[in-house]
Amino acid sequence: MTLPELTDYVSRQFARTYGRPPRWIAAAPGRVNVIGEHTDYNDGFVLPMAIERYAVMAADHSVGGKDSISIRDTSEGVEPATIDLSGPVKPGKPKWSNYPRGVIAGFLARGINPGGLEVLLHSTVPLGGGLSSSAALEVCTATLLEAVTGKKLDPVEKALLCQQAEHEFAGVPCGIMDQFISVMGRENHLLLLDCRSRQTDLVPMNDPSVALLIVNTNVKHELGSGEYAKRRAQCETAAKILGVPSLRDADPDALESAKNKMDNAVYRRARHVIGEIERTVHAAEGVRASNWPTVGQLMYASHASLRDDYEVSCAELDAVVEIAEGIGIKGGVYGCRMTGGGFGGCCVALVKADTVEAVSKKISSDYKAKTGIDATIFSSRPAAGATVIKG
Ligand code: GLA
């Protein structure tokens, strides 16, 4: 569904659920990271884009002066959430409500109180697919609260507030990429984000001859979040041994000289991060120059490094990349890599636009033959960041 279609749908569903039309509607996109993986918490560069998949919230004041925010989901079987505003907002149940809870707590901490609300949530960002469904939900909540209260936050502060919600309410020590792109995405652009200075640079991506395919392996291996925190800690250890504030400041020669001062796993984690930061900057130049073969090669190199040095890939992600490599440029694929935190979720492939259908078919049938699993494949243009659609 396009965003206007989605808005229409959510508006009608809100009226069916609550018996009146919504007063506000807000939306925030998921994202796909083209390159720059596990670099954000190392002060490095990332190059994501917002995708045409959104968390959408429709809302109105609650009836009868209730001092709580009720959120229902359009999907059947999702437990509704009630967030009491009469005391401090804390993590609670259901689990998914911790994303909006964390954001509401962030607004209250800034003295911004939206008052009682009835909210209907609908999301087209696949859950647990590495496309930042949680960041979309956080940023959507923040955008809705801005609309309701008329208090617009500075975009950087808004993204950081959402990141804090994820740290403190969902217990995931994520970097800043997902929330930044969901807030700051721009149609037909990738976002080159310097995660140290937080400076953003929009990189046009509107060459009609290429498309980005998102291939969901439809697997999610549970070890994900524990391993994420471990990787972060290993990067900090490497930076300490190298005597630099973060791996952004380390160079490959210094790492080689210090190789025997560190555990082999720590060494390989650092090698990935240092290489990936460089690849990301080069890839941004490649996109600017429409040099797709180079961008594609950098994507493959990124994947190999994530698989071998960072060890966050899995058999299913590797299978997709191998199939893509087999198709090759002749068959329409410039490059392919896992995207997001890893351990399942999605791959992103850069393909010739006129081969989208053939490439999707081939990946889908070969992936099924290799793994027995049905992949979900779609393409997306770079989308705009969060918006207030009504109100
Ligand atoms: C997750 C985190 C991001 C980033 C990626 C890996 O998506 O939320 O901050 O660290 O993993 O690049």
Coordinates of C-alpha atoms and ligand atoms in Angstrom, one line a residue:
M1 CA 0.0 0.0 0.0
T2 CA 1.2 3.5 -0.7
L3 CA 1.2 6.0 2.1
P4 CA -2.0 7.7 1.0
E5 CA -3.7 4.3 0.7
L6 CA -2.4 3.3 4.2
T7 CA -3.6 6.6 5.7
D8 CA -7.0 6.0 4.2
Y9 CA -7.1 2.4 5.6
V10 CA -6.0 3.4 9.1
S11 CA -8.4 6.3 9.2
R12 CA -11.3 4.0 8.3
Q13 CA -10.1 1.4 10.8
F14 CA -9.9 4.0 13.5
A15 CA -13.5 5.1 12.9
R16 CA -14.6 1.4 13.1
T17 CA -12.7 0.9 16.4
Y18 CA -13.4 4.1 18.2
G19 CA -16.6 5.3 16.6
R20 CA -15.3 8.6 15.3
P21 CA -12.7 9.9 12.8
P22 CA -9.1 10.4 14.0
R23 CA -8.0 13.9 14.8
W24 CA -4.3 13.1 14.1
I25 CA -2.4 10.7 11.8
A26 CA 1.4 10.3 11.8
A27 CA 3.7 7.9 10.0
A28 CA 7.3 6.9 10.2
P29 CA 9.2 4.6 7.8
G30 CA 11.4 1.6 8.3
R31 CA 14.8 1.5 6.7
V32 CA 17.3 -0.5 4.8
N33 CA 21.0 0.1 5.3
V34 CA 22.7 0.0 2.0
I35 CA 26.2 -0.2 3.6
G36 CA 27.9 0.7 6.9
E37 CA 27.0 -2.1 9.2
H38 CA 27.9 -2.1 12.9
T39 CA 29.7 1.1 12.4
D40 CA 27.2 3.5 14.1
Y41 CA 28.2 2.7 17.7
N42 CA 31.9 3.0 16.6
D43 CA 31.4 6.6 15.6
G44 CA 31.7 5.7 12.0
F45 CA 29.6 6.3 8.8
V46 CA 26.3 4.6 7.7
L47 CA 24.4 4.9 4.4
P48 CA 20.8 3.9 5.0
M49 CA 17.6 4.9 3.2
A50 CA 14.0 5.0 4.5
I51 CA 11.7 2.5 2.8
E52 CA 8.1 2.7 1.6
R53 CA 7.0 0.6 4.6
Y54 CA 5.6 2.5 7.6
A55 CA 4.3 2.5 11.1
V56 CA 1.2 4.6 11.1
M57 CA -0.8 5.9 14.1
A58 CA -4.2 7.5 14.1
A59 CA -5.4 9.2 17.3
D60 CA -7.9 11.3 19.1
H61 CA -8.2 12.7 22.6
S62 CA -9.6 9.9 24.9
V63 CA -13.2 10.2 25.9
G64 CA -14.3 11.0 29.5
G65 CA -11.0 12.8 30.4
K66 CA -9.0 9.5 31.0
D67 CA -5.4 10.2 31.8
S68 CA -4.0 7.3 29.8
I69 CA -2.9 6.4 26.3
S70 CA -4.6 3.4 24.9
I71 CA -3.0 1.8 21.8
R72 CA -4.7 -0.9 19.7
D73 CA -3.1 -2.6 16.8
T74 CA -5.1 -3.3 13.6
S75 CA -3.7 -6.9 13.5
E76 CA -5.9 -9.5 15.3
G77 CA -4.4 -11.1 18.3
V78 CA -2.1 -8.2 19.3
E79 CA -2.7 -7.4 22.9
P80 CA -3.8 -3.7 23.3
A81 CA -1.7 -1.4 25.6
T82 CA -2.8 1.1 28.1
I83 CA -0.1 3.6 29.3
D84 CA -1.1 5.4 32.5
L85 CA 0.0 9.0 32.6
S86 CA -0.9 9.7 36.2
G87 CA 2.5 8.6 37.4
P88 CA 5.9 8.0 35.9
V89 CA 5.8 5.8 32.8
K90 CA 7.8 2.6 33.2
P91 CA 8.5 -0.4 31.1
G92 CA 5.6 -2.8 31.1
K93 CA 3.3 -5.2 29.2
P94 CA 2.6 -6.1 26.5
K95 CA 6.3 -6.2 25.4
W96 CA 5.7 -4.3 22.2
S97 CA 4.3 -1.3 24.1
N98 CA 7.8 -0.6 25.5
Y99 CA 8.7 1.3 22.3
P100 CA 5.9 3.8 22.6
R101 CA 6.2 3.8 26.4
G102 CA 9.9 4.8 26.2
V103 CA 9.0 7.6 23.8
I104 CA 6.1 8.9 25.9
A105 CA 8.5 8.8 29.0
G106 CA 11.0 10.9 27.0
F107 CA 8.3 13.5 26.2
L108 CA 7.1 13.6 29.8
A109 CA 10.7 14.1 31.0
R110 CA 10.9 17.2 28.8
G111 CA 7.7 18.5 30.4
I112 CA 5.6 17.7 27.3
N113 CA 2.4 15.9 28.2
P114 CA 0.0 14.9 25.5
G115 CA -2.9 14.0 27.9
G116 CA -5.2 11.0 27.4
L117 CA -5.3 9.5 23.9
E118 CA -6.9 6.7 22.0
V119 CA -4.6 5.4 19.3
L120 CA -4.8 2.9 16.5
L121 CA -1.5 1.5 15.2
H122 CA -0.9 -0.2 11.8
S123 CA 2.6 -1.2 10.6
T124 CA 3.7 -2.5 7.2
V125 CA 7.3 -2.8 8.4
P126 CA 8.0 -6.6 8.7
L127 CA 8.6 -7.3 12.4
G128 CA 12.0 -8.7 13.4
G129 CA 13.2 -8.5 9.7
G130 CA 16.1 -6.1 10.3
L131 CA 14.2 -3.2 8.7
S132 CA 13.8 -1.2 11.9
S133 CA 10.2 -1.9 12.7
S134 CA 11.0 -0.8 16.3
A135 CA 12.6 2.5 15.3
A136 CA 9.6 3.1 13.0
L137 CA 7.3 2.6 15.9
E138 CA 9.3 4.9 18.2
V139 CA 9.6 7.6 15.6
C140 CA 5.9 7.3 14.7
T141 CA 5.0 7.7 18.4
A142 CA 7.2 10.8 18.7
T143 CA 5.8 12.3 15.5
L144 CA 2.2 11.7 16.8
L145 CA 3.1 13.4 20.1
E146 CA 4.6 16.4 18.3
A147 CA 1.3 16.7 16.4
V148 CA -0.9 16.4 19.5
T149 CA 1.1 18.8 21.6
G150 CA 2.2 21.2 18.9
K151 CA 5.7 21.0 20.3
K152 CA 8.1 20.1 17.5
L153 CA 11.4 18.7 18.7
D154 CA 14.7 19.4 16.9
P155 CA 15.2 16.3 14.5
V156 CA 18.5 15.3 16.2
E157 CA 16.9 15.5 19.7
K158 CA 13.9 13.5 18.4
A159 CA 16.0 10.7 17.1
L160 CA 18.1 10.6 20.3
L161 CA 15.0 10.5 22.4
C162 CA 13.8 7.5 20.4
Q163 CA 17.2 5.8 20.7
Q164 CA 17.1 6.3 24.4
A165 CA 13.6 4.6 24.5
E166 CA 15.2 1.6 22.8
H167 CA 18.1 1.5 25.3
E168 CA 16.1 2.0 28.4
F169 CA 12.7 0.4 27.7
A170 CA 13.6 -2.3 25.2
G171 CA 17.1 -3.1 26.6
V172 CA 18.8 -2.9 23.2
P173 CA 22.1 -0.9 23.2
C174 CA 21.6 0.2 19.6
G175 CA 23.4 2.9 17.8
I176 CA 21.8 6.0 16.2
M177 CA 21.3 4.9 12.6
D178 CA 17.7 3.5 12.7
Q179 CA 16.1 6.4 14.5
F180 CA 18.0 9.0 12.5
I181 CA 17.0 7.7 9.1
S182 CA 13.4 7.2 10.2
V183 CA 13.3 10.9 11.2
M184 CA 15.5 12.3 8.4
G185 CA 15.0 10.2 5.3
R186 CA 14.3 12.1 2.1
E187 CA 12.6 10.8 -1.0
N188 CA 15.1 9.6 -3.7
H189 CA 18.1 10.0 -1.4
L190 CA 20.3 7.9 0.8
L191 CA 21.5 9.4 4.0
L192 CA 25.2 9.5 4.7
L193 CA 25.4 9.9 8.4
D194 CA 28.5 10.6 10.3
C195 CA 27.7 9.0 13.6
R196 CA 30.4 11.0 15.5
S197 CA 29.5 14.5 14.5
R198 CA 25.9 13.5 13.6
Q199 CA 26.3 15.5 10.4
T200 CA 24.0 14.2 7.7
D201 CA 24.6 14.4 4.0
L202 CA 21.9 13.5 1.5
V203 CA 23.1 11.4 -1.4
P204 CA 20.8 11.5 -4.4
M205 CA 19.8 8.0 -5.6
N206 CA 17.4 8.5 -8.5
D207 CA 19.0 6.8 -11.4
P208 CA 16.0 4.9 -13.0
S209 CA 18.3 2.2 -14.3
V210 CA 18.9 0.7 -10.8
A211 CA 16.7 -0.6 -8.0
L212 CA 17.2 -1.9 -4.5
L213 CA 15.7 -5.2 -3.7
I214 CA 15.0 -6.2 -0.2
V215 CA 15.1 -10.0 0.4
N216 CA 13.6 -11.1 3.7
T217 CA 15.0 -14.6 4.6
N218 CA 12.1 -14.9 7.0
V219 CA 14.4 -16.3 9.7
K220 CA 15.4 -14.6 12.9
H221 CA 17.9 -16.4 15.1
E222 CA 17.3 -15.7 18.7
L223 CA 20.9 -15.1 19.8
G224 CA 20.7 -11.7 18.1
S225 CA 20.4 -9.2 20.9
G226 CA 22.9 -10.8 23.3
E227 CA 25.5 -11.1 20.5
Y228 CA 24.9 -7.4 19.5
A229 CA 25.9 -6.3 23.0
K230 CA 28.9 -8.6 22.9
R231 CA 30.1 -7.1 19.6
R232 CA 29.8 -3.6 21.0
A233 CA 31.9 -4.6 24.0
Q234 CA 34.6 -6.2 21.8
C235 CA 34.8 -3.0 19.7
E236 CA 35.3 -1.0 22.9
T237 CA 38.0 -3.5 24.0
A238 CA 39.8 -3.1 20.6
A239 CA 39.7 0.7 20.8
K240 CA 41.1 0.6 24.3
I241 CA 44.0 -1.6 23.3
L242 CA 44.7 0.7 20.3
G243 CA 44.6 3.7 22.6
V244 CA 41.9 5.5 20.6
P245 CA 38.5 6.9 21.7
S246 CA 36.7 4.7 19.2
L247 CA 37.4 2.5 16.2
R248 CA 36.7 5.5 14.0
D249 CA 40.1 6.8 15.0
A250 CA 42.0 3.5 14.3
D251 CA 43.9 2.8 11.1
P252 CA 44.5 -0.6 9.6
D253 CA 48.3 -0.4 10.1
A254 CA 47.9 0.3 13.8
L255 CA 45.6 -2.6 14.1
E256 CA 48.0 -4.9 12.4
S257 CA 50.8 -3.8 14.7
A258 CA 48.6 -4.5 17.8
K259 CA 47.3 -7.8 16.5
N260 CA 49.1 -10.0 19.0
K261 CA 48.1 -7.7 21.9
M262 CA 44.4 -8.8 21.4
D263 CA 42.2 -11.8 21.3
N264 CA 41.7 -13.0 17.7
A265 CA 38.0 -12.3 17.8
V266 CA 38.5 -8.8 19.0
Y267 CA 41.1 -8.2 16.2
R268 CA 38.6 -9.4 13.5
R269 CA 35.8 -7.3 14.9
A270 CA 38.0 -4.3 14.7
R271 CA 39.2 -5.2 11.2
H272 CA 35.6 -5.3 10.1
V273 CA 34.7 -1.9 11.5
I274 CA 37.8 -0.1 10.2
G275 CA 37.2 -1.6 6.7
E276 CA 33.5 -1.0 6.7
I277 CA 33.8 2.7 7.6
E278 CA 36.1 3.1 4.6
R279 CA 33.8 1.1 2.3
T280 CA 30.9 3.2 3.4
V281 CA 32.6 6.5 2.4
H282 CA 33.6 5.0 -1.0
A283 CA 30.1 3.6 -1.6
A284 CA 28.6 7.0 -1.0
E285 CA 31.0 8.4 -3.7
G286 CA 30.0 5.5 -6.0
V287 CA 26.3 6.3 -5.6
R288 CA 27.0 10.0 -6.3
A289 CA 28.8 9.0 -9.5
S290 CA 26.2 6.3 -10.4
N291 CA 29.2 3.8 -10.4
W292 CA 27.0 0.8 -9.7
P293 CA 29.6 -1.9 -10.3
T294 CA 31.8 -0.3 -7.6
V295 CA 29.0 0.1 -5.2
G296 CA 28.0 -3.5 -5.8
Q297 CA 31.6 -4.8 -5.1
L298 CA 31.7 -2.8 -1.9
M299 CA 28.4 -4.5 -0.8
Y300 CA 29.8 -8.0 -1.4
A301 CA 33.0 -7.0 0.5
S302 CA 30.8 -5.8 3.3
H303 CA 28.9 -9.0 3.5
A304 CA 32.1 -11.1 3.5
S305 CA 33.5 -9.1 6.3
L306 CA 30.3 -9.3 8.3
R307 CA 30.2 -13.1 7.7
D308 CA 33.9 -13.9 8.4
D309 CA 35.2 -11.2 10.7
Y310 CA 32.2 -9.8 12.5
E311 CA 30.3 -13.2 12.5
V312 CA 26.8 -11.8 12.5
S313 CA 25.5 -13.5 9.3
C314 CA 23.8 -16.9 9.2
A315 CA 23.4 -19.7 6.6
E316 CA 20.2 -18.1 5.2
L317 CA 21.7 -14.7 4.6
D318 CA 24.8 -16.3 3.1
A319 CA 22.6 -18.3 0.8
V320 CA 20.9 -15.2 -0.6
V321 CA 24.2 -13.5 -1.2
E322 CA 25.6 -16.6 -2.9
I323 CA 22.6 -16.8 -5.2
A324 CA 22.9 -13.1 -6.0
E325 CA 26.7 -13.5 -6.8
G326 CA 25.8 -16.5 -9.0
I327 CA 23.4 -14.3 -11.0
G328 CA 26.1 -11.7 -11.4
I329 CA 26.1 -8.4 -13.3
K330 CA 25.2 -10.1 -16.5
G331 CA 22.0 -11.4 -14.9
G332 CA 21.3 -7.9 -13.4
V333 CA 22.8 -8.0 -9.9
Y334 CA 25.6 -5.5 -9.0
G335 CA 25.9 -6.4 -5.4
C336 CA 24.2 -7.9 -2.4
R337 CA 24.7 -8.0 1.4
M338 CA 23.0 -8.7 4.7
T339 CA 21.5 -5.6 6.2
G340 CA 20.8 -4.6 9.8
G341 CA 22.0 -6.2 12.9
G342 CA 22.3 -9.7 11.4
F343 CA 21.5 -13.3 12.6
G344 CA 18.6 -13.4 10.1
G345 CA 16.4 -10.7 8.7
C346 CA 17.0 -9.2 5.3
C347 CA 19.6 -8.8 2.5
V348 CA 19.7 -5.8 0.2
A349 CA 20.6 -6.2 -3.4
L350 CA 21.5 -3.6 -6.0
V351 CA 20.0 -4.6 -9.3
K352 CA 19.4 -3.3 -12.8
A353 CA 15.8 -2.0 -12.8
D354 CA 14.8 -3.9 -15.9
T355 CA 15.8 -7.3 -14.2
V356 CA 13.9 -6.8 -11.0
E357 CA 11.3 -9.4 -11.8
A358 CA 13.6 -12.0 -13.2
V359 CA 16.1 -11.6 -10.4
S360 CA 13.4 -11.8 -7.7
K361 CA 12.1 -15.0 -9.3
K362 CA 15.5 -16.6 -9.4
I363 CA 16.5 -15.6 -5.8
S364 CA 13.1 -16.8 -4.6
S365 CA 13.2 -20.3 -6.2
D366 CA 16.9 -20.9 -5.5
Y367 CA 16.5 -19.8 -1.9
K368 CA 13.6 -22.1 -1.5
A369 CA 15.5 -25.0 -3.0
K370 CA 18.5 -24.4 -0.7
T371 CA 16.8 -23.7 2.5
G372 CA 13.2 -24.9 2.2
I373 CA 12.0 -21.5 3.2
D374 CA 9.9 -18.9 1.3
A375 CA 11.7 -15.6 1.0
T376 CA 9.7 -12.3 0.8
I377 CA 11.1 -9.9 -1.8
F378 CA 10.1 -6.4 -2.5
S379 CA 11.8 -3.3 -3.9
S380 CA 11.6 0.2 -2.5
R381 CA 12.5 3.7 -3.7
P382 CA 14.2 5.8 -1.0
A383 CA 11.3 7.3 1.0
A384 CA 10.7 10.4 3.0
G385 CA 11.2 10.4 6.8
A386 CA 8.4 10.7 9.4
T387 CA 5.5 13.0 8.7
V388 CA 2.3 14.3 10.3
I389 CA -0.4 13.4 7.7
K390 CA -3.3 14.8 9.5
G391 CA -3.6 17.4 12.3
Ligands
GLA1 C1 20.8 -2.5 14.5 C2 21.0 -1.3 15.4 C3 21.7 -0.2 14.7 C4 23.0 -0.7 14.0 C5 22.7 -2.0 13.2 C6 24.0 -2.6 12.7 O1 19.9 -2.2 13.5 O2 19.7 -0.8 15.9 O3 22.0 0.9 15.5 O4 24.0 -0.9 15.0 O5 22.0 -2.9 14.0 O6 24.6 -1.8 11.8

